[in-house]
Amino acid sequence: MLSALDRRDRPPEEGAAAGLQGFAVDKTFLSSLKGILLETELALTFIIFICFTASISAYMAAALLEFFITLAFLFLFATQYYQRFDRLNWPCLDFLRCVSAIIIFLVVSIAAVTSRDGAAIAAFVFGIILVSIFAYDAFKIYQTEMVPRATEGDQQ
């Protein structure tokens, strides 16, 4: 396994597709639980963006911003490109992404339902579903990545 420093020190490979080899999509990630959660978050965020665009355009910026952030995380995780940025704590960044999205979509969804417009009510329903998916994602990140595991020496 090559580290990020070893990849930077090597000369570029020959061929037309050599520049795109770093962006090969890991299909096993896309079918894993984390990949499915990110894909679902991306789809629901886009649906909420469409609903806000049709009804209350003042709230569409929050949905669009979260759409691009989720798209960036999906791209980085699916291509394993995040491993090149080894100084960043990716589980913590992903956890903070989920927590901030929970707060933003909870506030925006509750504010949108007060307009009593059909698309705004749909955005509220999808927003509550999305908040629950983000909460589950944050819980899984916290449970698997952030809680210190007990080793055999700690249990005795």
JSON list of C-alpha atoms in Angstrom, two decimals:
[
{"chain": "A", "resi": 1, "resn": "MET", "atom": "CA", "xyz": [0.00, 0.00, 0.00]},
{"chain": "A", "resi": 2, "resn": "LEU", "atom": "CA", "xyz": [1.47, 3.31, -1.06]},
{"chain": "A", "resi": 3, "resn": "SER", "atom": "CA", "xyz": [1.17, 6.29, 1.20]},
{"chain": "A", "resi": 4, "resn": "ALA", "atom": "CA", "xyz": [0.18, 9.72, -0.04]},
{"chain": "A", "resi": 5, "resn": "LEU", "atom": "CA", "xyz": [3.83, 10.81, -0.07]},
{"chain": "A", "resi": 6, "resn": "ASP", "atom": "CA", "xyz": [4.89, 7.84, -2.21]},
{"chain": "A", "resi": 7, "resn": "ARG", "atom": "CA", "xyz": [2.16, 8.62, -4.78]},
{"chain": "A", "resi": 8, "resn": "ARG", "atom": "CA", "xyz": [3.30, 12.23, -5.06]},
{"chain": "A", "resi": 9, "resn": "ASP", "atom": "CA", "xyz": [6.97, 11.28, -5.50]},
{"chain": "A", "resi": 10, "resn": "ARG", "atom": "CA", "xyz": [6.36, 8.84, -8.35]},
{"chain": "A", "resi": 11, "resn": "PRO", "atom": "CA", "xyz": [6.52, 10.10, -11.94]},
{"chain": "A", "resi": 12, "resn": "PRO", "atom": "CA", "xyz": [3.17, 10.23, -13.76]},
{"chain": "A", "resi": 13, "resn": "GLU", "atom": "CA", "xyz": [2.20, 7.10, -15.64]},
{"chain": "A", "resi": 14, "resn": "GLU", "atom": "CA", "xyz": [1.96, 7.03, -19.41]},
{"chain": "A", "resi": 15, "resn": "GLY", "atom": "CA", "xyz": [-1.31, 6.72, -21.29]},
{"chain": "A", "resi": 16, "resn": "ALA", "atom": "CA", "xyz": [-4.49, 8.68, -21.84]},
{"chain": "A", "resi": 17, "resn": "ALA", "atom": "CA", "xyz": [-6.33, 7.28, -18.82]},
{"chain": "A", "resi": 18, "resn": "ALA", "atom": "CA", "xyz": [-3.40, 7.58, -16.43]},
{"chain": "A", "resi": 19, "resn": "GLY", "atom": "CA", "xyz": [-4.63, 10.90, -15.06]},
{"chain": "A", "resi": 20, "resn": "LEU", "atom": "CA", "xyz": [-8.05, 9.44, -14.23]},
{"chain": "A", "resi": 21, "resn": "GLN", "atom": "CA", "xyz": [-6.87, 6.32, -12.41]},
{"chain": "A", "resi": 22, "resn": "GLY", "atom": "CA", "xyz": [-7.09, 8.11, -9.07]},
{"chain": "A", "resi": 23, "resn": "PHE", "atom": "CA", "xyz": [-10.79, 8.70, -9.66]},
{"chain": "A", "resi": 24, "resn": "ALA", "atom": "CA", "xyz": [-11.87, 5.09, -10.18]},
{"chain": "A", "resi": 25, "resn": "VAL", "atom": "CA", "xyz": [-15.16, 4.48, -8.38]},
{"chain": "A", "resi": 26, "resn": "ASP", "atom": "CA", "xyz": [-15.20, 1.78, -5.73]},
{"chain": "A", "resi": 27, "resn": "LYS", "atom": "CA", "xyz": [-18.44, -0.08, -6.48]},
{"chain": "A", "resi": 28, "resn": "THR", "atom": "CA", "xyz": [-18.30, -1.98, -3.19]},
{"chain": "A", "resi": 29, "resn": "PHE", "atom": "CA", "xyz": [-18.45, 1.33, -1.31]},
{"chain": "A", "resi": 30, "resn": "LEU", "atom": "CA", "xyz": [-21.52, 2.42, -3.26]},
{"chain": "A", "resi": 31, "resn": "SER", "atom": "CA", "xyz": [-23.33, -0.77, -2.20]},
{"chain": "A", "resi": 32, "resn": "SER", "atom": "CA", "xyz": [-22.16, -0.59, 1.43]},
{"chain": "A", "resi": 33, "resn": "LEU", "atom": "CA", "xyz": [-24.27, 0.92, 4.22]},
{"chain": "A", "resi": 34, "resn": "LYS", "atom": "CA", "xyz": [-22.29, 4.18, 4.21]},
{"chain": "A", "resi": 35, "resn": "GLY", "atom": "CA", "xyz": [-22.59, 4.48, 0.43]},
{"chain": "A", "resi": 36, "resn": "ILE", "atom": "CA", "xyz": [-26.32, 3.86, 0.48]},
{"chain": "A", "resi": 37, "resn": "LEU", "atom": "CA", "xyz": [-26.75, 6.42, 3.27]},
{"chain": "A", "resi": 38, "resn": "LEU", "atom": "CA", "xyz": [-24.82, 9.05, 1.31]},
{"chain": "A", "resi": 39, "resn": "GLU", "atom": "CA", "xyz": [-26.78, 8.30, -1.87]},
{"chain": "A", "resi": 40, "resn": "THR", "atom": "CA", "xyz": [-30.08, 8.55, 0.00]},
{"chain": "A", "resi": 41, "resn": "GLU", "atom": "CA", "xyz": [-29.01, 11.81, 1.65]},
{"chain": "A", "resi": 42, "resn": "LEU", "atom": "CA", "xyz": [-28.02, 13.16, -1.77]},
{"chain": "A", "resi": 43, "resn": "ALA", "atom": "CA", "xyz": [-31.33, 12.19, -3.40]},
{"chain": "A", "resi": 44, "resn": "LEU", "atom": "CA", "xyz": [-33.49, 13.56, -0.59]},
{"chain": "A", "resi": 45, "resn": "THR", "atom": "CA", "xyz": [-31.49, 16.79, -0.42]},
{"chain": "A", "resi": 46, "resn": "PHE", "atom": "CA", "xyz": [-32.05, 17.27, -4.15]},
{"chain": "A", "resi": 47, "resn": "ILE", "atom": "CA", "xyz": [-35.79, 16.59, -3.75]},
{"chain": "A", "resi": 48, "resn": "ILE", "atom": "CA", "xyz": [-35.97, 19.14, -0.93]},
{"chain": "A", "resi": 49, "resn": "PHE", "atom": "CA", "xyz": [-34.07, 21.64, -3.09]},
{"chain": "A", "resi": 50, "resn": "ILE", "atom": "CA", "xyz": [-36.65, 21.18, -5.86]},
{"chain": "A", "resi": 51, "resn": "CYS", "atom": "CA", "xyz": [-39.52, 21.61, -3.39]},
{"chain": "A", "resi": 52, "resn": "PHE", "atom": "CA", "xyz": [-38.00, 24.79, -1.97]},
{"chain": "A", "resi": 53, "resn": "THR", "atom": "CA", "xyz": [-37.37, 26.12, -5.48]},
{"chain": "A", "resi": 54, "resn": "ALA", "atom": "CA", "xyz": [-41.04, 25.57, -6.32]},
{"chain": "A", "resi": 55, "resn": "SER", "atom": "CA", "xyz": [-42.36, 27.21, -3.16]},
{"chain": "A", "resi": 56, "resn": "ILE", "atom": "CA", "xyz": [-40.05, 29.24, -0.92]},
{"chain": "A", "resi": 57, "resn": "SER", "atom": "CA", "xyz": [-36.89, 30.21, -2.74]},
{"chain": "A", "resi": 58, "resn": "ALA", "atom": "CA", "xyz": [-35.42, 31.77, 0.40]},
{"chain": "A", "resi": 59, "resn": "TYR", "atom": "CA", "xyz": [-34.65, 28.33, 1.86]},
{"chain": "A", "resi": 60, "resn": "MET", "atom": "CA", "xyz": [-33.24, 26.69, -1.25]},
{"chain": "A", "resi": 61, "resn": "ALA", "atom": "CA", "xyz": [-29.67, 27.83, -0.52]},
{"chain": "A", "resi": 62, "resn": "ALA", "atom": "CA", "xyz": [-29.44, 25.59, 2.55]},
{"chain": "A", "resi": 63, "resn": "ALA", "atom": "CA", "xyz": [-30.57, 22.56, 0.59]},
{"chain": "A", "resi": 64, "resn": "LEU", "atom": "CA", "xyz": [-28.25, 23.36, -2.32]},
{"chain": "A", "resi": 65, "resn": "LEU", "atom": "CA", "xyz": [-25.26, 23.84, -0.03]},
{"chain": "A", "resi": 66, "resn": "GLU", "atom": "CA", "xyz": [-25.89, 20.56, 1.75]},
{"chain": "A", "resi": 67, "resn": "PHE", "atom": "CA", "xyz": [-26.38, 18.85, -1.63]},
{"chain": "A", "resi": 68, "resn": "PHE", "atom": "CA", "xyz": [-22.92, 19.95, -2.77]},
{"chain": "A", "resi": 69, "resn": "ILE", "atom": "CA", "xyz": [-21.31, 19.02, 0.55]},
{"chain": "A", "resi": 70, "resn": "THR", "atom": "CA", "xyz": [-22.88, 15.55, 0.46]},
{"chain": "A", "resi": 71, "resn": "LEU", "atom": "CA", "xyz": [-21.89, 15.16, -3.19]},
{"chain": "A", "resi": 72, "resn": "ALA", "atom": "CA", "xyz": [-18.29, 16.05, -2.31]},
{"chain": "A", "resi": 73, "resn": "PHE", "atom": "CA", "xyz": [-18.21, 13.50, 0.52]},
{"chain": "A", "resi": 74, "resn": "LEU", "atom": "CA", "xyz": [-19.73, 10.83, -1.73]},
{"chain": "A", "resi": 75, "resn": "PHE", "atom": "CA", "xyz": [-17.14, 11.55, -4.40]},
{"chain": "A", "resi": 76, "resn": "LEU", "atom": "CA", "xyz": [-14.24, 11.52, -1.94]},
{"chain": "A", "resi": 77, "resn": "PHE", "atom": "CA", "xyz": [-15.35, 8.29, -0.26]},
{"chain": "A", "resi": 78, "resn": "ALA", "atom": "CA", "xyz": [-16.36, 6.46, -3.46]},
{"chain": "A", "resi": 79, "resn": "THR", "atom": "CA", "xyz": [-13.05, 7.17, -5.17]},
{"chain": "A", "resi": 80, "resn": "GLN", "atom": "CA", "xyz": [-10.97, 6.65, -2.00]},
{"chain": "A", "resi": 81, "resn": "TYR", "atom": "CA", "xyz": [-9.52, 10.09, -2.75]},
{"chain": "A", "resi": 82, "resn": "TYR", "atom": "CA", "xyz": [-9.93, 11.14, 0.88]},
{"chain": "A", "resi": 83, "resn": "GLN", "atom": "CA", "xyz": [-6.96, 8.91, 1.78]},
{"chain": "A", "resi": 84, "resn": "ARG", "atom": "CA", "xyz": [-4.65, 11.41, 0.09]},
{"chain": "A", "resi": 85, "resn": "PHE", "atom": "CA", "xyz": [-5.61, 13.96, 2.74]},
{"chain": "A", "resi": 86, "resn": "ASP", "atom": "CA", "xyz": [-4.25, 11.95, 5.64]},
{"chain": "A", "resi": 87, "resn": "ARG", "atom": "CA", "xyz": [-3.99, 14.89, 8.04]},
{"chain": "A", "resi": 88, "resn": "LEU", "atom": "CA", "xyz": [-7.75, 15.39, 8.18]},
{"chain": "A", "resi": 89, "resn": "ASN", "atom": "CA", "xyz": [-9.88, 13.47, 10.66]},
{"chain": "A", "resi": 90, "resn": "TRP", "atom": "CA", "xyz": [-12.49, 12.21, 8.18]},
{"chain": "A", "resi": 91, "resn": "PRO", "atom": "CA", "xyz": [-14.81, 10.48, 10.66]},
{"chain": "A", "resi": 92, "resn": "CYS", "atom": "CA", "xyz": [-15.01, 13.70, 12.68]},
{"chain": "A", "resi": 93, "resn": "LEU", "atom": "CA", "xyz": [-15.65, 15.79, 9.56]},
{"chain": "A", "resi": 94, "resn": "ASP", "atom": "CA", "xyz": [-18.35, 13.38, 8.43]},
{"chain": "A", "resi": 95, "resn": "PHE", "atom": "CA", "xyz": [-19.93, 13.43, 11.89]},
{"chain": "A", "resi": 96, "resn": "LEU", "atom": "CA", "xyz": [-19.94, 17.25, 11.92]},
{"chain": "A", "resi": 97, "resn": "ARG", "atom": "CA", "xyz": [-21.45, 17.25, 8.42]},
{"chain": "A", "resi": 98, "resn": "CYS", "atom": "CA", "xyz": [-24.32, 15.10, 9.67]},
{"chain": "A", "resi": 99, "resn": "VAL", "atom": "CA", "xyz": [-24.89, 17.11, 12.85]},
{"chain": "A", "resi": 100, "resn": "SER", "atom": "CA", "xyz": [-24.88, 20.44, 11.00]},
{"chain": "A", "resi": 101, "resn": "ALA", "atom": "CA", "xyz": [-27.28, 19.04, 8.38]},
{"chain": "A", "resi": 102, "resn": "ILE", "atom": "CA", "xyz": [-29.62, 17.84, 11.14]},
{"chain": "A", "resi": 103, "resn": "ILE", "atom": "CA", "xyz": [-29.75, 21.31, 12.67]},
{"chain": "A", "resi": 104, "resn": "ILE", "atom": "CA", "xyz": [-30.10, 23.13, 9.34]},
{"chain": "A", "resi": 105, "resn": "PHE", "atom": "CA", "xyz": [-32.81, 20.89, 7.90]},
{"chain": "A", "resi": 106, "resn": "LEU", "atom": "CA", "xyz": [-34.76, 20.75, 11.15]},
{"chain": "A", "resi": 107, "resn": "VAL", "atom": "CA", "xyz": [-34.89, 24.55, 11.39]},
{"chain": "A", "resi": 108, "resn": "VAL", "atom": "CA", "xyz": [-35.55, 25.10, 7.68]},
{"chain": "A", "resi": 109, "resn": "SER", "atom": "CA", "xyz": [-38.22, 22.40, 7.51]},
{"chain": "A", "resi": 110, "resn": "ILE", "atom": "CA", "xyz": [-40.10, 23.77, 10.49]},
{"chain": "A", "resi": 111, "resn": "ALA", "atom": "CA", "xyz": [-39.86, 27.31, 9.09]},
{"chain": "A", "resi": 112, "resn": "ALA", "atom": "CA", "xyz": [-41.05, 26.14, 5.67]},
{"chain": "A", "resi": 113, "resn": "VAL", "atom": "CA", "xyz": [-44.16, 24.39, 6.92]},
{"chain": "A", "resi": 114, "resn": "THR", "atom": "CA", "xyz": [-45.49, 27.68, 8.28]},
{"chain": "A", "resi": 115, "resn": "SER", "atom": "CA", "xyz": [-46.10, 28.93, 4.73]},
{"chain": "A", "resi": 116, "resn": "ARG", "atom": "CA", "xyz": [-48.77, 26.24, 4.18]},
{"chain": "A", "resi": 117, "resn": "ASP", "atom": "CA", "xyz": [-47.82, 25.88, 0.52]},
{"chain": "A", "resi": 118, "resn": "GLY", "atom": "CA", "xyz": [-48.08, 22.40, -1.02]},
{"chain": "A", "resi": 119, "resn": "ALA", "atom": "CA", "xyz": [-44.43, 22.17, -2.05]},
{"chain": "A", "resi": 120, "resn": "ALA", "atom": "CA", "xyz": [-43.31, 23.57, 1.30]},
{"chain": "A", "resi": 121, "resn": "ILE", "atom": "CA", "xyz": [-45.29, 20.90, 3.15]},
{"chain": "A", "resi": 122, "resn": "ALA", "atom": "CA", "xyz": [-43.67, 18.26, 0.91]},
{"chain": "A", "resi": 123, "resn": "ALA", "atom": "CA", "xyz": [-40.28, 19.78, 1.73]},
{"chain": "A", "resi": 124, "resn": "PHE", "atom": "CA", "xyz": [-41.17, 19.54, 5.43]},
{"chain": "A", "resi": 125, "resn": "VAL", "atom": "CA", "xyz": [-42.04, 15.84, 5.14]},
{"chain": "A", "resi": 126, "resn": "PHE", "atom": "CA", "xyz": [-38.90, 15.05, 3.14]},
{"chain": "A", "resi": 127, "resn": "GLY", "atom": "CA", "xyz": [-36.90, 17.22, 5.54]},
{"chain": "A", "resi": 128, "resn": "ILE", "atom": "CA", "xyz": [-38.04, 15.21, 8.57]},
{"chain": "A", "resi": 129, "resn": "ILE", "atom": "CA", "xyz": [-37.20, 11.97, 6.75]},
{"chain": "A", "resi": 130, "resn": "LEU", "atom": "CA", "xyz": [-33.79, 13.42, 5.82]},
{"chain": "A", "resi": 131, "resn": "VAL", "atom": "CA", "xyz": [-33.15, 14.54, 9.41]},
{"chain": "A", "resi": 132, "resn": "SER", "atom": "CA", "xyz": [-33.79, 10.98, 10.60]},
{"chain": "A", "resi": 133, "resn": "ILE", "atom": "CA", "xyz": [-31.40, 9.58, 7.97]},
{"chain": "A", "resi": 134, "resn": "PHE", "atom": "CA", "xyz": [-28.71, 12.11, 8.93]},
{"chain": "A", "resi": 135, "resn": "ALA", "atom": "CA", "xyz": [-29.26, 11.22, 12.61]},
{"chain": "A", "resi": 136, "resn": "TYR", "atom": "CA", "xyz": [-28.84, 7.51, 11.84]},
{"chain": "A", "resi": 137, "resn": "ASP", "atom": "CA", "xyz": [-25.71, 8.27, 9.83]},
{"chain": "A", "resi": 138, "resn": "ALA", "atom": "CA", "xyz": [-24.28, 10.37, 12.67]},
{"chain": "A", "resi": 139, "resn": "PHE", "atom": "CA", "xyz": [-25.09, 7.59, 15.15]},
{"chain": "A", "resi": 140, "resn": "LYS", "atom": "CA", "xyz": [-23.34, 4.97, 12.98]},
{"chain": "A", "resi": 141, "resn": "ILE", "atom": "CA", "xyz": [-20.29, 7.21, 12.56]},
{"chain": "A", "resi": 142, "resn": "TYR", "atom": "CA", "xyz": [-20.13, 7.84, 16.29]},
{"chain": "A", "resi": 143, "resn": "GLN", "atom": "CA", "xyz": [-20.64, 4.18, 17.11]},
{"chain": "A", "resi": 144, "resn": "THR", "atom": "CA", "xyz": [-18.10, 2.75, 14.66]},
{"chain": "A", "resi": 145, "resn": "GLU", "atom": "CA", "xyz": [-15.44, 5.46, 14.37]},
{"chain": "A", "resi": 146, "resn": "MET", "atom": "CA", "xyz": [-15.45, 7.77, 17.38]},
{"chain": "A", "resi": 147, "resn": "VAL", "atom": "CA", "xyz": [-16.14, 5.61, 20.43]},
{"chain": "A", "resi": 148, "resn": "PRO", "atom": "CA", "xyz": [-12.90, 4.19, 21.79]},
{"chain": "A", "resi": 149, "resn": "ARG", "atom": "CA", "xyz": [-12.90, 0.43, 21.59]},
{"chain": "A", "resi": 150, "resn": "ALA", "atom": "CA", "xyz": [-12.03, -1.62, 24.64]},
{"chain": "A", "resi": 151, "resn": "THR", "atom": "CA", "xyz": [-9.00, -3.80, 24.09]},
{"chain": "A", "resi": 152, "resn": "GLU", "atom": "CA", "xyz": [-8.29, -7.06, 25.89]},
{"chain": "A", "resi": 153, "resn": "GLY", "atom": "CA", "xyz": [-5.91, -5.33, 28.28]},
{"chain": "A", "resi": 154, "resn": "ASP", "atom": "CA", "xyz": [-8.58, -2.79, 29.29]},
{"chain": "A", "resi": 155, "resn": "GLN", "atom": "CA", "xyz": [-11.16, -5.47, 30.11]},
{"chain": "A", "resi": 156, "resn": "GLN", "atom": "CA", "xyz": [-9.03, -7.31, 32.69]}
]
